[in-house]
mmCIF file of C-alpha atoms in Angstrom:
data_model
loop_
_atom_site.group_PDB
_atom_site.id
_atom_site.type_symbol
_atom_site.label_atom_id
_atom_site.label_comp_id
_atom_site.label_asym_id
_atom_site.label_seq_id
_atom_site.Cartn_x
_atom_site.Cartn_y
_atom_site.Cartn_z
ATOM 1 C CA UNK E 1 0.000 0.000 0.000
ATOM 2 C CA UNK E 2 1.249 3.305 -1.193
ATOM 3 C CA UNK E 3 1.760 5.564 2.186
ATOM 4 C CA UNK E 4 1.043 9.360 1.124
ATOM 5 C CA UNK E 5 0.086 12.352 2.497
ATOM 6 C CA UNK E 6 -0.884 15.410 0.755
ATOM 7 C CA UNK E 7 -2.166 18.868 1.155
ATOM 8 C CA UNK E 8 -5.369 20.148 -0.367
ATOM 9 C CA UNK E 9 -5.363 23.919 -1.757
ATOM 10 C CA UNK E 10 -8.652 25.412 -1.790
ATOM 11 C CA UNK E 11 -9.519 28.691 -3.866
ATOM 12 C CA UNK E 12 -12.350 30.928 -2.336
ATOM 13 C CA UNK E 13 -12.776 34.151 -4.922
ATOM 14 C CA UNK E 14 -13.474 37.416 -3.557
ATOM 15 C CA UNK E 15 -14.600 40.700 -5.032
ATOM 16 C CA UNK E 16 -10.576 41.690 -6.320
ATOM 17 C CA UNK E 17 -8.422 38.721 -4.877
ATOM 18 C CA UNK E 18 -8.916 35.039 -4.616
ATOM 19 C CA UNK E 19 -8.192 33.945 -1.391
ATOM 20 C CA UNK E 20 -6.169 30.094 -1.307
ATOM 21 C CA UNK E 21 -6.369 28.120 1.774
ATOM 22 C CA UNK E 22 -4.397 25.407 2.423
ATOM 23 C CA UNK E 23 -5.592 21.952 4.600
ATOM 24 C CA UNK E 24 -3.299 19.976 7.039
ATOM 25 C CA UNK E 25 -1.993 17.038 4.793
ATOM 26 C CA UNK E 26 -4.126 14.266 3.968
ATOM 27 C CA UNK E 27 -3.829 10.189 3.651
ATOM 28 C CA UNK E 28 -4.234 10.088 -0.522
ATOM 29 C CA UNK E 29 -7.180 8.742 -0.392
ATOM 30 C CA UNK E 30 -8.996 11.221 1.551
ATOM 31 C CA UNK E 31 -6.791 14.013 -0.391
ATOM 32 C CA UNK E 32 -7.781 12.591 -3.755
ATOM 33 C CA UNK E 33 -11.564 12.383 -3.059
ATOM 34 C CA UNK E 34 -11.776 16.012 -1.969
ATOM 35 C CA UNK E 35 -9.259 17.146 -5.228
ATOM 36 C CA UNK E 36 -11.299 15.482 -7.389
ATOM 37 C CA UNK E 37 -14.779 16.432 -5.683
ATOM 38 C CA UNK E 38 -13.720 20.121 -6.575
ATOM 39 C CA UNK E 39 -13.106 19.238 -10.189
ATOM 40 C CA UNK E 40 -16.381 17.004 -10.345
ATOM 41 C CA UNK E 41 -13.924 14.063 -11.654
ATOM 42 C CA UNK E 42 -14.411 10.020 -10.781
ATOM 43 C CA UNK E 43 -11.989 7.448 -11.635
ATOM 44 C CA UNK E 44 -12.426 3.710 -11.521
ATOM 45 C CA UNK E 45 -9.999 0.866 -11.955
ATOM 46 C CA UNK E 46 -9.829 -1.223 -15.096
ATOM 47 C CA UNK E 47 -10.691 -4.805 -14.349
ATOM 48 C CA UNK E 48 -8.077 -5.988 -16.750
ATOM 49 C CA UNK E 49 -5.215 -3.640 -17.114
ATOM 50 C CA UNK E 50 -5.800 -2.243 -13.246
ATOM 51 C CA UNK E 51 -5.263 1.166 -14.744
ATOM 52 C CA UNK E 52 -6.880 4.013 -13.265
ATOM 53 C CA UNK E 53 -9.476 5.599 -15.840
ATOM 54 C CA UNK E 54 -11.400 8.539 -15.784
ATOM 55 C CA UNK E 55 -15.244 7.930 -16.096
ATOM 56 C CA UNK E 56 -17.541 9.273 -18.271
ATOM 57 C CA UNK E 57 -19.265 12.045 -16.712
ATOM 58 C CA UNK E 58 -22.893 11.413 -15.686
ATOM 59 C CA UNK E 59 -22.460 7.519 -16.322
ATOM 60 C CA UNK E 60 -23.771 4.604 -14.163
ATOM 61 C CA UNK E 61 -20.572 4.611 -12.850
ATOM 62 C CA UNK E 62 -19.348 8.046 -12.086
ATOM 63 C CA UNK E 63 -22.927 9.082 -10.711
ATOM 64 C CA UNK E 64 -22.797 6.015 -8.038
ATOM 65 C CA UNK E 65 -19.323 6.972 -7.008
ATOM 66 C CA UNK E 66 -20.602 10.868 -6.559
ATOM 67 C CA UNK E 67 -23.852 10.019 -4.666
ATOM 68 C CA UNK E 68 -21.087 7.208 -2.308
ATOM 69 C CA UNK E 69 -18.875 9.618 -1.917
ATOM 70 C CA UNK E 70 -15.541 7.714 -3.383
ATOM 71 C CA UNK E 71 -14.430 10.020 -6.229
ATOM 72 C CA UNK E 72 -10.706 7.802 -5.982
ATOM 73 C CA UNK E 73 -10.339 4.785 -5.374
ATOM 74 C CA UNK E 74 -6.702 2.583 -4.454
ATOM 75 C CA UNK E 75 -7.636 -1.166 -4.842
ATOM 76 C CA UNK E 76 -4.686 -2.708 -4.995
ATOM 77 C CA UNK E 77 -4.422 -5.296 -8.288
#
């Protein structure tokens, strides 16, 4: 199991500036699901390659992982 921890950067806009906050570092799974939340982005793992792919937005797929919550997943192969 990969061991990583990453920040998150969030952008808030105001009137002139954008303001940027940054969270305490993450475990990448937790990291990834909020990243990719903000981008409205779900990836699944291929079945045969184990390759992480992107789905196709509003699919069966990518609308079951938004409503679950799991935007990332790490399976190992």
């Amino acid at each position: 199991m990969l061991a990583i921890n990453l920040p998150c950067f969030h952008h808030i806009p105001r009137d002139v500036l954008t303001l940027t906050v940054a969270t305490r570092p993450q475990n990448l799974q937790d990291g990834m699901n909020r990243f990719l939340k903000t981008l409205e982005i779900t990836f699944r793992r291929d079945t045969e390659s184990y390759r992480p792919r992107i789905n196709k937005r509003d699919s069966i797929k990518d609308i079951e992982q938004k409503k679950s919550g799991q935007f990332f997943f790490i399976d190992e192969p």
